[in-house]
Structure formats: C-alpha cells, structure tokens
Amino acid sequence: MTTTGGTRLRILDLGAGWKRGASGPTTALSGLVVPPADEQDREIDEVGKQTPRALRKAAERQARTDLIEARRKERAAKADRPDSVPHRGAYGTGGGRVATMDPPAMWRATTVQACGLWPFASGSGAPSTGVPLGQHLATGATVCGDPLNWFTRARYISNPSLFMLGMPGLGKSTLINRMLIGLSAQGVVPLVLGDLKPDYADTVRALGGQVIRIARGVGGLNVLDPGAMGAAAARIGGQAGEVLAAETHGRVLNMVAALLTIVRGAPITDHEQSVLSACLRHLRERTAPGRAFHLTDLLAVLQEGPPRVRQITLDRGQEARYRDAVDPLHRSLLGILDGPLGDTFASETSTHIDPNATAVCIDISRIGEADSQLTAAAMLAAWSDGLGTVAASHALADAGLAPRRWFFTVLDELWRPLRAASGIVDRIDALTRLNRSLGLADSKITHTLKDAEALGNESDKAKARGFVERAGMVACAGLPRAEMEELGKVVGLSRREIELVSSWSSPPGWAQNGENEEPPGRGRFLIKVGGRPGIPIRVAITDTERHLHDTNTRWVSNGYAERVAAERAEAEAKLAAGDADGGTA
C-alpha cells in the first residue's frame, strides 16, 4: 500500500510506534468467549492429535498395505493353477520341495464302503461297469467297459458293438485282448473270426479254447456246409427248425455270392443270385440229411440244369438261352474251383467249431500277405461260420435244448476284405446283419476311415462309414490330425479331443536309445459313446498278458501259451487219475 507522497507502507508497519493498550481497554472481540479445545465442534478426521500431515502419512501407509495384499493374492491365485505348481512341490521355504514324491494310494469303493474315509473320498466320473480297461489319463481312476456290459448292465449304449481305429503298433489288439480275457472270466464266449498275425491264438489256447487253422495244405472250410445252424435246425424241428433252416440257406447263399464277388472283382447280378438260390435249394432237397455238399456239387447242378433252375433263367425250353444265362456264373464257379480259392473252400471242413468251447479262434495267419483274395475269402468264411454258430446256439436256447450263452466276436483287420473287391461291403453287411442280435457283442478293428474312402463307389463308401455310425462304442488310438477331423464329423469330437488323440500318433524323439521305451501313444485310447465327452485311458498290461499277446512273435521267443496248455493238460491228467488233491475224496 502507498500513502500520500508515494511512500511505500507495509502492513506490519501500521501499528508501529503505538503503545500497548493505546486502542483502549476493550475491542470488538473483547467480549468473545472461546470454549476449550476439547469442547469445540470439530470434524471426525480432526479428532485427537492427528494433523493433515499425519493423515496423509496414514493414507500412504494404508495404500502400501493394500497394494502388498493385492500382490499377495495375485501370487497365490497364480500358484494355485495346475500348470504353475511344480510336480515335486513349490520352491521356497515351506513349499514342500522334495527330490521325489510318491503318488498317493488310490482305492475304488462304493459310498457305503468308503464313507469312513471322509473327507478324503471323492466321486469319480469314470464308468465302473464291465472289464477293467485302464486308468483315466486325467484323474487316474480305473475305467471299466466293454460293449456287452455297457449294453446289458449299464445301459450306456443301445447297440452292443465296438468300432476301433488307430495306427499300427499302438495297442488296438491289446485292448481287445483285455476285453476278451475279462469277458471270458464272466462266462462270455469269445470268437476271433479270422486271426491274421495271429494276435489272439495264444490267449484262446490259454483259456482252454479251440484254435482252427485255415490255409492251403493246413485246413479247409466248406462254405456250403450248414454247420452248427443245420444241425440245430434238424434237432429243433417243427416251425422253429424250418425258420432256422431258411436262415441257414440265406447265410450260405451270401457266402457263395461273396466268394464270387472276390473272384470277379465285381458283385454278381440279382439274376445270378436267384439262380444260385435255386441250385442250393435243389441240392438241399436231393442230399441226405446230415450230409454236406460242396462247390463241385453246385457246379454239377448248374451244368445239369434241373427244371426249377431253368425256370428262373427264362430259357423257355431252349438250351441256348439257358447256357447264355448261366455261362458267366459257370465260369466264375470254375474260377473258384481251379483258382487260388479252390484248395481251401472246395473240400470238406477240416475242423468244425465246437458250440461248447470256452473260446474259439480261426487262425488264418498261414495265408501269405500277398494273397489278398484268399485272405479276404477266408475272413468272410470264418465270419459266416462263426456267426452261424452263434445263431444256432441261441436257437437251441430258445427251444430249451441248451443253456443261454453270450458271445463276443472279434473282426480284426477289416480293411483286408473291404479292399478285396467292389461290392464286398454288401456281403460283409449281410453277414453281420443275419446274426441274431440277442446275446452277441461284436468289435470291428481297422486303421483309419480312409479304408472306407478307398472303396470304388460312393455307395460302398457310405455303407462302410455306416459301420462306424452304428457302433455303440468308438475307441480311437493314435491317429493323424486330418484323420481325426474326418472322424469328428461322424462321432462328434471336440477340438481338445482331436488334439489329444493326434498327439498320440507322433513318433518318439531321436534321443531315445530304444531300451524299454515305447511310442508316445502306445496303450492310450479315447472312448467315445454318442455325444458324451470322450474318456481318455491308458492300458497297462500284466506280464501274463504280455507273454500271451505279443505281436512281434517273429522277433522274440514266446511259447508261453504252450507251457500253460501243457500244465493244464498235466493237471487234468492227474485229476483224471485221482492223484490231484481232493481227486479221491
């Protein structure tokens, strides 16, 4: 502020020179009464001895505390993730870090038995009905299952069938062998219809079953022999026997048509099938009961031309018209008799299937790999004979002449007959559909769906894909990603399932030395049932199974099944002689 004359005056100078009390005894504020500090109305944050500085310090401390707590919670959440915790314990003090950690023991029991273990008991989503197959890859729980028990007891599937796909050498037949042994222990009769390597012959021998060999110079199979179905039809008699005899006729007709399809490389016509049916009926009426006829007899009937056969050809009494109608069929039958199939299918059946056997294996491993026609024909003949035995057993049980038995059929290497000839899919479908569904579970095994895509026409491809679509269970071993993408269109696979199974088909690393090491996907399978999530399992076989089921028999010495059979024969001999314990009691 300034005064007159321009002199600068400071505010603090206004009272300069005045004596204390010069303003008088009282002022405008002299009568103001100020209450004590502890009685004044103050804000909440001003209570006590806190100052603004102290309040700021406290706020900063609280902020630091909150930040530390938030970081601690973030670290704890991250450490709780399964992919963050080391499998041998967390690092740091108190983290449980150890050199080795034994897996906890796991038992499986019902809630009644395991209730005392609470709270250490946990529910398992793995099915427990059927043959124990292996452990769940995610939970470690035991997974049980097979097409027969899942159909009859658990009611998981509506069709007792299994279709298995996977690359070679990953354990497809090992899993089927496990089911075969487990079902045999339950009283089910395994039927291996066409063992190519063989994969199951040793197991069937160890189970006390029947092994039948089919090959040139080893054993033959008469495709016109009604077998067990014909014997059952004669034993039952009456209307039920006539029905079974008609079914026998249809099965034999389909088998002959399948052989002709293989020889020609193309399916026979409907006219030729009618001629064949008439010839078979004529042979059946002319042959004495209990006696089987052969392909040479069928050829003789075709050459003779009885009236019922000529009537179908519409020859109208003209020999030339009849010959023109039957000559293609005549040539094809001669091709069977004089070709690569004649030695095996034109003679008597060397060994018939025993309907009372505990297990049956038809071994065709003696047929050469390059002989694709004979291999396919032998497989189809084995299927026809085996499924006919199943139908005969059920017919006898329906008539009260035999106990009810359940069967488990194994149709391995399905790609072999599929590639044998065009139209063979119809014959396979007819053979499998003619059996009675009651009491029969089947498993079909092949490598990939491309086995169906390699067929000649779209109709055959669609029918072959139907084998997978109609299957109650689908089991996948290691398969390439492209194959899994195609399979996902049929059975419905998630992206995670496709990635999992594709990883099993990867080869092992180059650093492996080959000692006790296996491919990454060996023994691992994904089981799919309808639209349910797949069940990934790992199969661990026992030493007994490893000896019985060795697909590398050419590289190692086996003989385990022979030793088991010899020990059983010795025990039976002792029992018969009364020398065994309790034999003379």
GROMACS .gro file of N, CA and C in nm, residues 139-278:
model
  420
  139THR      N    1  -0.764  -8.821  -1.422
  139THR     CA    2  -0.792  -8.842  -1.279
  139THR      C    3  -0.721  -8.963  -1.220
  140GLY      N    4  -0.674  -9.054  -1.303
  140GLY     CA    5  -0.612  -9.175  -1.252
  140GLY      C    6  -0.712  -9.280  -1.207
  141ALA      N    7  -0.841  -9.254  -1.219
  141ALA     CA    8  -0.942  -9.351  -1.177
  141ALA      C    9  -0.946  -9.469  -1.273
  142THR      N   10  -0.984  -9.584  -1.220
  142THR     CA   11  -0.996  -9.705  -1.303
  142THR      C   12  -1.118  -9.694  -1.393
  143VAL      N   13  -1.100  -9.719  -1.521
  143VAL     CA   14  -1.208  -9.714  -1.619
  143VAL      C   15  -1.242  -9.856  -1.661
  144CYS      N   16  -1.368  -9.892  -1.651
  144CYS     CA   17  -1.416 -10.024  -1.689
  144CYS      C   18  -1.513 -10.010  -1.805
  145GLY      N   19  -1.514 -10.109  -1.891
  145GLY     CA   20  -1.610 -10.103  -2.001
  145GLY      C   21  -1.585 -10.209  -2.106
  146ASP      N   22  -1.693 -10.247  -2.173
  146ASP     CA   23  -1.690 -10.334  -2.290
  146ASP      C   24  -1.829 -10.325  -2.352
  147PRO      N   25  -1.844 -10.355  -2.479
  147PRO     CA   26  -1.975 -10.335  -2.543
  147PRO      C   27  -2.086 -10.421  -2.486
  148LEU      N   28  -2.054 -10.538  -2.434
  148LEU     CA   29  -2.160 -10.626  -2.384
  148LEU      C   30  -2.215 -10.576  -2.250
  149ASN      N   31  -2.127 -10.545  -2.156
  149ASN     CA   32  -2.173 -10.499  -2.024
  149ASN      C   33  -2.233 -10.359  -2.032
  150TRP      N   34  -2.181 -10.275  -2.116
  150TRP     CA   35  -2.240 -10.141  -2.129
  150TRP      C   36  -2.378 -10.146  -2.195
  151PHE      N   37  -2.406 -10.254  -2.266
  151PHE     CA   38  -2.538 -10.269  -2.327
  151PHE      C   39  -2.636 -10.339  -2.233
  152THR      N   40  -2.591 -10.444  -2.166
  152THR     CA   41  -2.683 -10.525  -2.086
  152THR      C   42  -2.700 -10.471  -1.944
  153ARG      N   43  -2.592 -10.426  -1.881
  153ARG     CA   44  -2.598 -10.387  -1.740
  153ARG      C   45  -2.605 -10.236  -1.721
  154ALA      N   46  -2.512 -10.164  -1.780
  154ALA     CA   47  -2.506 -10.020  -1.756
  154ALA      C   48  -2.606  -9.942  -1.841
  155ARG      N   49  -2.647  -9.998  -1.955
  155ARG     CA   50  -2.740  -9.930  -2.046
  155ARG      C   51  -2.683  -9.799  -2.099
  156TYR      N   52  -2.549  -9.797  -2.117
  156TYR     CA   53  -2.488  -9.677  -2.173
  156TYR      C   54  -2.510  -9.667  -2.324
  157ILE      N   55  -2.518  -9.781  -2.391
  157ILE     CA   56  -2.528  -9.785  -2.537
  157ILE      C   57  -2.649  -9.866  -2.576
  158SER      N   58  -2.700  -9.839  -2.695
  158SER     CA   59  -2.817  -9.910  -2.746
  158SER      C   60  -2.781 -10.019  -2.845
  159ASN      N   61  -2.653 -10.029  -2.879
  159ASN     CA   62  -2.608 -10.129  -2.975
  159ASN      C   63  -2.478 -10.191  -2.922
  160PRO      N   64  -2.478 -10.321  -2.892
  160PRO     CA   65  -2.358 -10.382  -2.831
  160PRO      C   66  -2.246 -10.404  -2.932
  161SER      N   67  -2.186 -10.298  -2.978
  161SER     CA   68  -2.081 -10.308  -3.079
  161SER      C   69  -1.973 -10.206  -3.050
  162LEU      N   70  -1.853 -10.238  -3.095
  162LEU     CA   71  -1.736 -10.152  -3.077
  162LEU      C   72  -1.665 -10.139  -3.211
  163PHE      N   73  -1.632 -10.016  -3.248
  163PHE     CA   74  -1.551  -9.992  -3.368
  163PHE      C   75  -1.423  -9.923  -3.322
  164MET      N   76  -1.308  -9.981  -3.359
  164MET     CA   77  -1.180  -9.929  -3.313
  164MET      C   78  -1.094  -9.888  -3.432
  165LEU      N   79  -1.033  -9.769  -3.419
  165LEU     CA   80  -0.943  -9.718  -3.521
  165LEU      C   81  -0.811  -9.679  -3.456
  166GLY      N   82  -0.703  -9.688  -3.530
  166GLY     CA   83  -0.574  -9.646  -3.477
  166GLY      C   84  -0.461  -9.689  -3.568
  167MET      N   85  -0.350  -9.617  -3.560
  167MET     CA   86  -0.233  -9.651  -3.639
  167MET      C   87  -0.175  -9.785  -3.592
  168PRO      N   88  -0.101  -9.855  -3.679
  168PRO     CA   89  -0.044  -9.984  -3.639
  168PRO      C   90   0.055  -9.969  -3.525
  169GLY      N   91   0.059 -10.070  -3.438
  169GLY     CA   92   0.157 -10.076  -3.332
  169GLY      C   93   0.126  -9.997  -3.207
  170LEU      N   94   0.004  -9.943  -3.194
  170LEU     CA   95  -0.031  -9.862  -3.077
  170LEU      C   96  -0.118  -9.936  -2.976
  171GLY      N   97  -0.148 -10.064  -3.000
  171GLY     CA   98  -0.214 -10.143  -2.897
  171GLY      C   99  -0.361 -10.169  -2.918
  172LYS      N  100  -0.411 -10.162  -3.041
  172LYS     CA  101  -0.554 -10.188  -3.063
  172LYS      C  102  -0.590 -10.331  -3.023
  173SER      N  103  -0.515 -10.427  -3.074
  173SER     CA  104  -0.546 -10.567  -3.040
  173SER      C  105  -0.517 -10.597  -2.894
  174THR      N  106  -0.429 -10.519  -2.830
  174THR     CA  107  -0.404 -10.539  -2.687
  174THR      C  108  -0.527 -10.506  -2.604
  175LEU      N  109  -0.595 -10.396  -2.639
  175LEU     CA  110  -0.717 -10.359  -2.568
  175LEU      C  111  -0.827 -10.462  -2.591
  176ILE      N  112  -0.841 -10.510  -2.714
  176ILE     CA  113  -0.941 -10.613  -2.743
  176ILE      C  114  -0.906 -10.742  -2.669
  177ASN      N  115  -0.777 -10.773  -2.661
  177ASN     CA  116  -0.736 -10.892  -2.587
  177ASN      C  117  -0.773 -10.881  -2.439
  178ARG      N  118  -0.761 -10.759  -2.382
  178ARG     CA  119  -0.802 -10.738  -2.243
  178ARG      C  120  -0.953 -10.762  -2.227
  179MET      N  121  -1.033 -10.711  -2.320
  179MET     CA  122  -1.177 -10.736  -2.314
  179MET      C  123  -1.207 -10.884  -2.329
  180LEU      N  124  -1.134 -10.950  -2.418
  180LEU     CA  125  -1.158 -11.092  -2.443
  180LEU      C  126  -1.135 -11.174  -2.316
  181ILE      N  127  -1.025 -11.146  -2.247
  181ILE     CA  128  -0.995 -11.221  -2.124
  181ILE      C  129  -1.097 -11.190  -2.015
  182GLY      N  130  -1.131 -11.062  -1.998
  182GLY     CA  131  -1.226 -11.025  -1.894
  182GLY      C  132  -1.364 -11.082  -1.918
  183LEU      N  133  -1.412 -11.080  -2.042
  183LEU     CA  134  -1.544 -11.134  -2.072
  183LEU      C  135  -1.545 -11.286  -2.059
  184SER      N  136  -1.434 -11.350  -2.093
  184SER     CA  137  -1.427 -11.495  -2.076
  184SER      C  138  -1.441 -11.533  -1.929
  185ALA      N  139  -1.385 -11.451  -1.839
  185ALA     CA  140  -1.399 -11.477  -1.696
  185ALA      C  141  -1.543 -11.461  -1.649
  186GLN      N  142  -1.625 -11.386  -1.724
  186GLN     CA  143  -1.766 -11.369  -1.689
  186GLN      C  144  -1.856 -11.472  -1.755
  187GLY      N  145  -1.799 -11.568  -1.826
  187GLY     CA  146  -1.878 -11.671  -1.890
  187GLY      C  147  -1.915 -11.643  -2.033
  188VAL      N  148  -1.868 -11.532  -2.088
  188VAL     CA  149  -1.894 -11.498  -2.228
  188VAL      C  150  -1.797 -11.577  -2.316
  189VAL      N  151  -1.843 -11.619  -2.434
  189VAL     CA  152  -1.760 -11.698  -2.525
  189VAL      C  153  -1.699 -11.605  -2.630
  190PRO      N  154  -1.566 -11.586  -2.628
  190PRO     CA  155  -1.503 -11.503  -2.732
  190PRO      C  156  -1.488 -11.582  -2.863
  191LEU      N  157  -1.516 -11.513  -2.975
  191LEU     CA  158  -1.500 -11.572  -3.107
  191LEU      C  159  -1.412 -11.479  -3.190
  192VAL      N  160  -1.289 -11.521  -3.217
  192VAL     CA  161  -1.198 -11.443  -3.301
  192VAL      C  162  -1.208 -11.500  -3.442
  193LEU      N  163  -1.280 -11.430  -3.527
  193LEU     CA  164  -1.314 -11.483  -3.659
  193LEU      C  165  -1.219 -11.427  -3.764
  194GLY      N  166  -1.104 -11.492  -3.775
  194GLY     CA  167  -1.005 -11.450  -3.873
  194GLY      C  168  -0.886 -11.382  -3.809
  195ASP      N  169  -0.797 -11.459  -3.746
  195ASP     CA  170  -0.679 -11.404  -3.679
  195ASP      C  171  -0.565 -11.404  -3.779
  196LEU      N  172  -0.518 -11.286  -3.817
  196LEU     CA  173  -0.424 -11.274  -3.928
  196LEU      C  174  -0.278 -11.284  -3.887
  197LYS      N  175  -0.241 -11.256  -3.759
  197LYS     CA  176  -0.098 -11.244  -3.729
  197LYS      C  177  -0.031 -11.368  -3.672
  198PRO      N  178  -0.084 -11.445  -3.581
  198PRO     CA  179  -0.208 -11.429  -3.505
  198PRO      C  180  -0.185 -11.348  -3.378
  199ASP      N  181  -0.287 -11.275  -3.338
  199ASP     CA  182  -0.283 -11.193  -3.218
  199ASP      C  183  -0.350 -11.258  -3.098
  200TYR      N  184  -0.443 -11.349  -3.125
  200TYR     CA  185  -0.528 -11.399  -3.016
  200TYR      C  186  -0.519 -11.550  -2.997
  201ALA      N  187  -0.446 -11.621  -3.082
  201ALA     CA  188  -0.444 -11.767  -3.073
  201ALA      C  189  -0.386 -11.814  -2.941
  202ASP      N  190  -0.277 -11.752  -2.894
  202ASP     CA  191  -0.217 -11.793  -2.767
  202ASP      C  192  -0.311 -11.771  -2.650
  203THR      N  193  -0.383 -11.659  -2.654
  203THR     CA  194  -0.478 -11.631  -2.546
  203THR      C  195  -0.590 -11.733  -2.544
  204VAL      N  196  -0.643 -11.768  -2.661
  204VAL     CA  197  -0.752 -11.866  -2.668
  204VAL      C  198  -0.703 -12.002  -2.619
  205ARG      N  199  -0.580 -12.039  -2.655
  205ARG     CA  200  -0.527 -12.166  -2.605
  205ARG      C  201  -0.514 -12.164  -2.453
  206ALA      N  202  -0.465 -12.052  -2.398
  206ALA     CA  203  -0.450 -12.042  -2.254
  206ALA      C  204  -0.584 -12.047  -2.182
  207LEU      N  205  -0.690 -12.003  -2.248
  207LEU     CA  206  -0.824 -12.009  -2.189
  207LEU      C  207  -0.889 -12.146  -2.207
  208GLY      N  208  -0.817 -12.238  -2.270
  208GLY     CA  209  -0.873 -12.371  -2.291
  208GLY      C  210  -0.968 -12.377  -2.408
  209GLY      N  211  -0.956 -12.283  -2.503
  209GLY     CA  212  -1.046 -12.276  -2.617
  209GLY      C  213  -0.998 -12.355  -2.736
  210GLN      N  214  -1.065 -12.332  -2.848
  210GLN     CA  215  -1.040 -12.406  -2.972
  210GLN      C  216  -0.976 -12.314  -3.075
  211VAL      N  217  -0.866 -12.358  -3.135
  211VAL     CA  218  -0.798 -12.284  -3.240
  211VAL      C  219  -0.807 -12.364  -3.369
  212ILE      N  220  -0.867 -12.304  -3.473
  212ILE     CA  221  -0.888 -12.370  -3.603
  212ILE      C  222  -0.802 -12.297  -3.706
  213ARG      N  223  -0.722 -12.371  -3.779
  213ARG     CA  224  -0.634 -12.311  -3.879
  213ARG      C  225  -0.691 -12.333  -4.019
  214ILE      N  226  -0.688 -12.226  -4.099
  214ILE     CA  227  -0.733 -12.230  -4.237
  214ILE      C  228  -0.622 -12.175  -4.325
  215ALA      N  229  -0.577 -12.257  -4.420
  215ALA     CA  230  -0.475 -12.217  -4.518
  215ALA      C  231  -0.455 -12.333  -4.613
  216ARG      N  232  -0.383 -12.308  -4.720
  216ARG     CA  233  -0.355 -12.414  -4.816
  216ARG      C  234  -0.269 -12.522  -4.750
  217GLY      N  235  -0.318 -12.644  -4.759
  217GLY     CA  236  -0.244 -12.756  -4.702
  217GLY      C  237  -0.253 -12.766  -4.552
  218VAL      N  238  -0.322 -12.674  -4.486
  218VAL     CA  239  -0.334 -12.675  -4.339
  218VAL      C  240  -0.475 -12.712  -4.296
  219GLY      N  241  -0.572 -12.649  -4.355
  219GLY     CA  242  -0.711 -12.675  -4.319
  219GLY      C  243  -0.803 -12.601  -4.414
  220GLY      N  244  -0.920 -12.660  -4.439
  220GLY     CA  245  -1.016 -12.600  -4.530
  220GLY      C  246  -1.149 -12.577  -4.464
  221LEU      N  247  -1.236 -12.506  -4.538
  221LEU     CA  248  -1.369 -12.473  -4.486
  221LEU      C  249  -1.468 -12.482  -4.601
  222ASN      N  250  -1.561 -12.571  -4.590
  222ASN     CA  251  -1.664 -12.588  -4.692
  222ASN      C  252  -1.771 -12.482  -4.672
  223VAL      N  253  -1.780 -12.388  -4.764
  223VAL     CA  254  -1.873 -12.276  -4.748
  223VAL      C  255  -2.018 -12.319  -4.766
  224LEU      N  256  -2.043 -12.437  -4.824
  224LEU     CA  257  -2.179 -12.486  -4.842
  224LEU      C  258  -2.227 -12.572  -4.726
  225ASP      N  259  -2.137 -12.595  -4.630
  225ASP     CA  260  -2.173 -12.675  -4.514
  225ASP      C  261  -2.259 -12.591  -4.419
  226PRO      N  262  -2.382 -12.634  -4.388
  226PRO     CA  263  -2.465 -12.555  -4.297
  226PRO      C  264  -2.410 -12.550  -4.157
  227GLY      N  265  -2.320 -12.641  -4.121
  227GLY     CA  266  -2.253 -12.635  -3.993
  227GLY      C  267  -2.346 -12.647  -3.874
  228ALA      N  268  -2.319 -12.565  -3.773
  228ALA     CA  269  -2.396 -12.573  -3.649
  228ALA      C  270  -2.541 -12.532  -3.670
  229MET      N  271  -2.566 -12.441  -3.763
  229MET     CA  272  -2.704 -12.399  -3.787
  229MET      C  273  -2.787 -12.513  -3.845
  230GLY      N  274  -2.730 -12.589  -3.939
  230GLY     CA  275  -2.803 -12.702  -3.995
  230GLY      C  276  -2.831 -12.809  -3.892
  231ALA      N  277  -2.732 -12.837  -3.806
  231ALA     CA  278  -2.752 -12.937  -3.701
  231ALA      C  279  -2.857 -12.892  -3.601
  232ALA      N  280  -2.855 -12.762  -3.568
  232ALA     CA  281  -2.955 -12.711  -3.474
  232ALA      C  282  -3.095 -12.714  -3.533
  233ALA      N  283  -3.106 -12.681  -3.663
  233ALA     CA  284  -3.239 -12.684  -3.727
  233ALA      C  285  -3.296 -12.825  -3.727
  234ALA      N  286  -3.212 -12.927  -3.755
  234ALA     CA  287  -3.260 -13.065  -3.753
  234ALA      C  288  -3.297 -13.109  -3.612
  235ARG      N  289  -3.223 -13.062  -3.514
  235ARG     CA  290  -3.251 -13.101  -3.376
  235ARG      C  291  -3.377 -13.035  -3.323
  236ILE      N  292  -3.401 -12.911  -3.359
  236ILE     CA  293  -3.519 -12.840  -3.309
  236ILE      C  294  -3.645 -12.891  -3.376
  237GLY      N  295  -3.643 -12.899  -3.509
  237GLY     CA  296  -3.758 -12.946  -3.583
  237GLY      C  297  -3.876 -12.851  -3.577
  238GLY      N  298  -3.986 -12.890  -3.641
  238GLY     CA  299  -4.106 -12.808  -3.640
  238GLY      C  300  -4.088 -12.675  -3.713
  239GLN      N  301  -4.174 -12.580  -3.679
  239GLN     CA  302  -4.170 -12.450  -3.745
  239GLN      C  303  -4.043 -12.373  -3.710
  240ALA      N  304  -4.001 -12.383  -3.583
  240ALA     CA  305  -3.877 -12.314  -3.545
  240ALA      C  306  -3.758 -12.369  -3.620
  241GLY      N  307  -3.755 -12.501  -3.643
  241GLY     CA  308  -3.647 -12.560  -3.721
  241GLY      C  309  -3.649 -12.515  -3.865
  242GLU      N  310  -3.770 -12.500  -3.922
  242GLU     CA  311  -3.780 -12.452  -4.059
  242GLU      C  312  -3.732 -12.307  -4.072
  243VAL      N  313  -3.762 -12.225  -3.973
  243VAL     CA  314  -3.715 -12.087  -3.975
  243VAL      C  315  -3.562 -12.082  -3.970
  244LEU      N  316  -3.503 -12.164  -3.884
  244LEU     CA  317  -3.357 -12.167  -3.875
  244LEU      C  318  -3.295 -12.223  -4.003
  245ALA      N  319  -3.361 -12.321  -4.066
  245ALA     CA  320  -3.311 -12.375  -4.192
  245ALA      C  321  -3.315 -12.270  -4.302
  246ALA      N  322  -3.420 -12.187  -4.304
  246ALA     CA  323  -3.427 -12.079  -4.403
  246ALA      C  324  -3.316 -11.977  -4.379
  247GLU      N  325  -3.287 -11.949  -4.253
  247GLU     CA  326  -3.178 -11.857  -4.222
  247GLU      C  327  -3.044 -11.917  -4.263
  248THR      N  328  -3.030 -12.048  -4.247
  248THR     CA  329  -2.908 -12.116  -4.290
  248THR      C  330  -2.890 -12.103  -4.441
  249HIS      N  331  -2.998 -12.121  -4.513
  249HIS     CA  332  -2.992 -12.107  -4.659
  249HIS      C  333  -2.946 -11.967  -4.699
  250GLY      N  334  -2.999 -11.865  -4.633
  250GLY     CA  335  -2.960 -11.728  -4.667
  250GLY      C  336  -2.814 -11.701  -4.636
  251ARG      N  337  -2.763 -11.758  -4.526
  251ARG     CA  338  -2.622 -11.735  -4.492
  251ARG      C  339  -2.530 -11.803  -4.592
  252VAL      N  340  -2.562 -11.927  -4.632
  252VAL     CA  341  -2.479 -11.997  -4.731
  252VAL      C  342  -2.483 -11.924  -4.864
  253LEU      N  343  -2.599 -11.877  -4.903
  253LEU     CA  344  -2.612 -11.804  -5.030
  253LEU      C  345  -2.526 -11.679  -5.029
  254ASN      N  346  -2.527 -11.604  -4.920
  254ASN     CA  347  -2.446 -11.482  -4.912
  254ASN      C  348  -2.297 -11.515  -4.915
  255MET      N  349  -2.257 -11.626  -4.857
  255MET     CA  350  -2.117 -11.662  -4.856
  255MET      C  351  -2.070 -11.700  -4.996
  256VAL      N  352  -2.149 -11.777  -5.069
  256VAL     CA  353  -2.111 -11.812  -5.207
  256VAL      C  354  -2.106 -11.686  -5.294
  257ALA      N  355  -2.202 -11.598  -5.276
  257ALA     CA  356  -2.201 -11.473  -5.352
  257ALA      C  357  -2.078 -11.390  -5.319
  258ALA      N  358  -2.035 -11.392  -5.193
  258ALA     CA  359  -1.915 -11.317  -5.155
  258ALA      C  360  -1.790 -11.374  -5.222
  259LEU      N  361  -1.779 -11.508  -5.228
  259LEU     CA  362  -1.665 -11.569  -5.297
  259LEU      C  363  -1.664 -11.533  -5.445
  260LEU      N  364  -1.781 -11.536  -5.508
  260LEU     CA  365  -1.788 -11.499  -5.649
  260LEU      C  366  -1.751 -11.352  -5.670
  261THR      N  367  -1.790 -11.267  -5.577
  261THR     CA  368  -1.755 -11.125  -5.587
  261THR      C  369  -1.604 -11.105  -5.578
  262ILE      N  370  -1.539 -11.182  -5.491
  262ILE     CA  371  -1.393 -11.171  -5.477
  262ILE      C  372  -1.323 -11.218  -5.604
  263VAL      N  373  -1.370 -11.329  -5.662
  263VAL     CA  374  -1.306 -11.383  -5.782
  263VAL      C  375  -1.325 -11.288  -5.900
  264ARG      N  376  -1.445 -11.235  -5.915
  264ARG     CA  377  -1.473 -11.147  -6.028
  264ARG      C  378  -1.413 -11.008  -6.012
  265GLY      N  379  -1.405 -10.963  -5.886
  265GLY     CA  380  -1.368 -10.824  -5.864
  265GLY      C  381  -1.486 -10.730  -5.880
  266ALA      N  382  -1.606 -10.785  -5.891
  266ALA     CA  383  -1.728 -10.707  -5.907
  266ALA      C  384  -1.844 -10.789  -5.853
  267PRO      N  385  -1.952 -10.726  -5.806
  267PRO     CA  386  -2.064 -10.803  -5.749
  267PRO      C  387  -2.140 -10.879  -5.857
  268ILE      N  388  -2.203 -10.990  -5.817
  268ILE     CA  389  -2.285 -11.067  -5.909
  268ILE      C  390  -2.420 -10.998  -5.924
  269THR      N  391  -2.492 -11.033  -6.029
  269THR     CA  392  -2.621 -10.970  -6.055
  269THR      C  393  -2.731 -11.037  -5.972
  270ASP      N  394  -2.845 -10.970  -5.965
  270ASP     CA  395  -2.958 -11.028  -5.892
  270ASP      C  396  -3.008 -11.154  -5.959
  271HIS      N  397  -2.999 -11.159  -6.092
  271HIS     CA  398  -3.042 -11.279  -6.165
  271HIS      C  399  -2.953 -11.397  -6.128
  272GLU      N  400  -2.824 -11.377  -6.123
  272GLU     CA  401  -2.733 -11.485  -6.087
  272GLU      C  402  -2.753 -11.529  -5.943
  273GLN      N  403  -2.785 -11.437  -5.856
  273GLN     CA  404  -2.811 -11.475  -5.717
  273GLN      C  405  -2.936 -11.561  -5.706
  274SER      N  406  -3.036 -11.533  -5.789
  274SER     CA  407  -3.157 -11.617  -5.789
  274SER      C  408  -3.127 -11.757  -5.840
  275VAL      N  409  -3.041 -11.766  -5.941
  275VAL     CA  410  -3.002 -11.897  -5.993
  275VAL      C  411  -2.927 -11.976  -5.885
  276LEU      N  412  -2.836 -11.910  -5.816
  276LEU     CA  413  -2.763 -11.976  -5.708
  276LEU      C  414  -2.857 -12.027  -5.600
  277SER      N  415  -2.955 -11.945  -5.563
  277SER     CA  416  -3.050 -11.985  -5.459
  277SER      C  417  -3.128 -12.109  -5.501
  278ALA      N  418  -3.169 -12.112  -5.627
  278ALA     CA  419  -3.243 -12.230  -5.676
  278ALA      C  420  -3.155 -12.353  -5.676
   0.00000   0.00000   0.00000
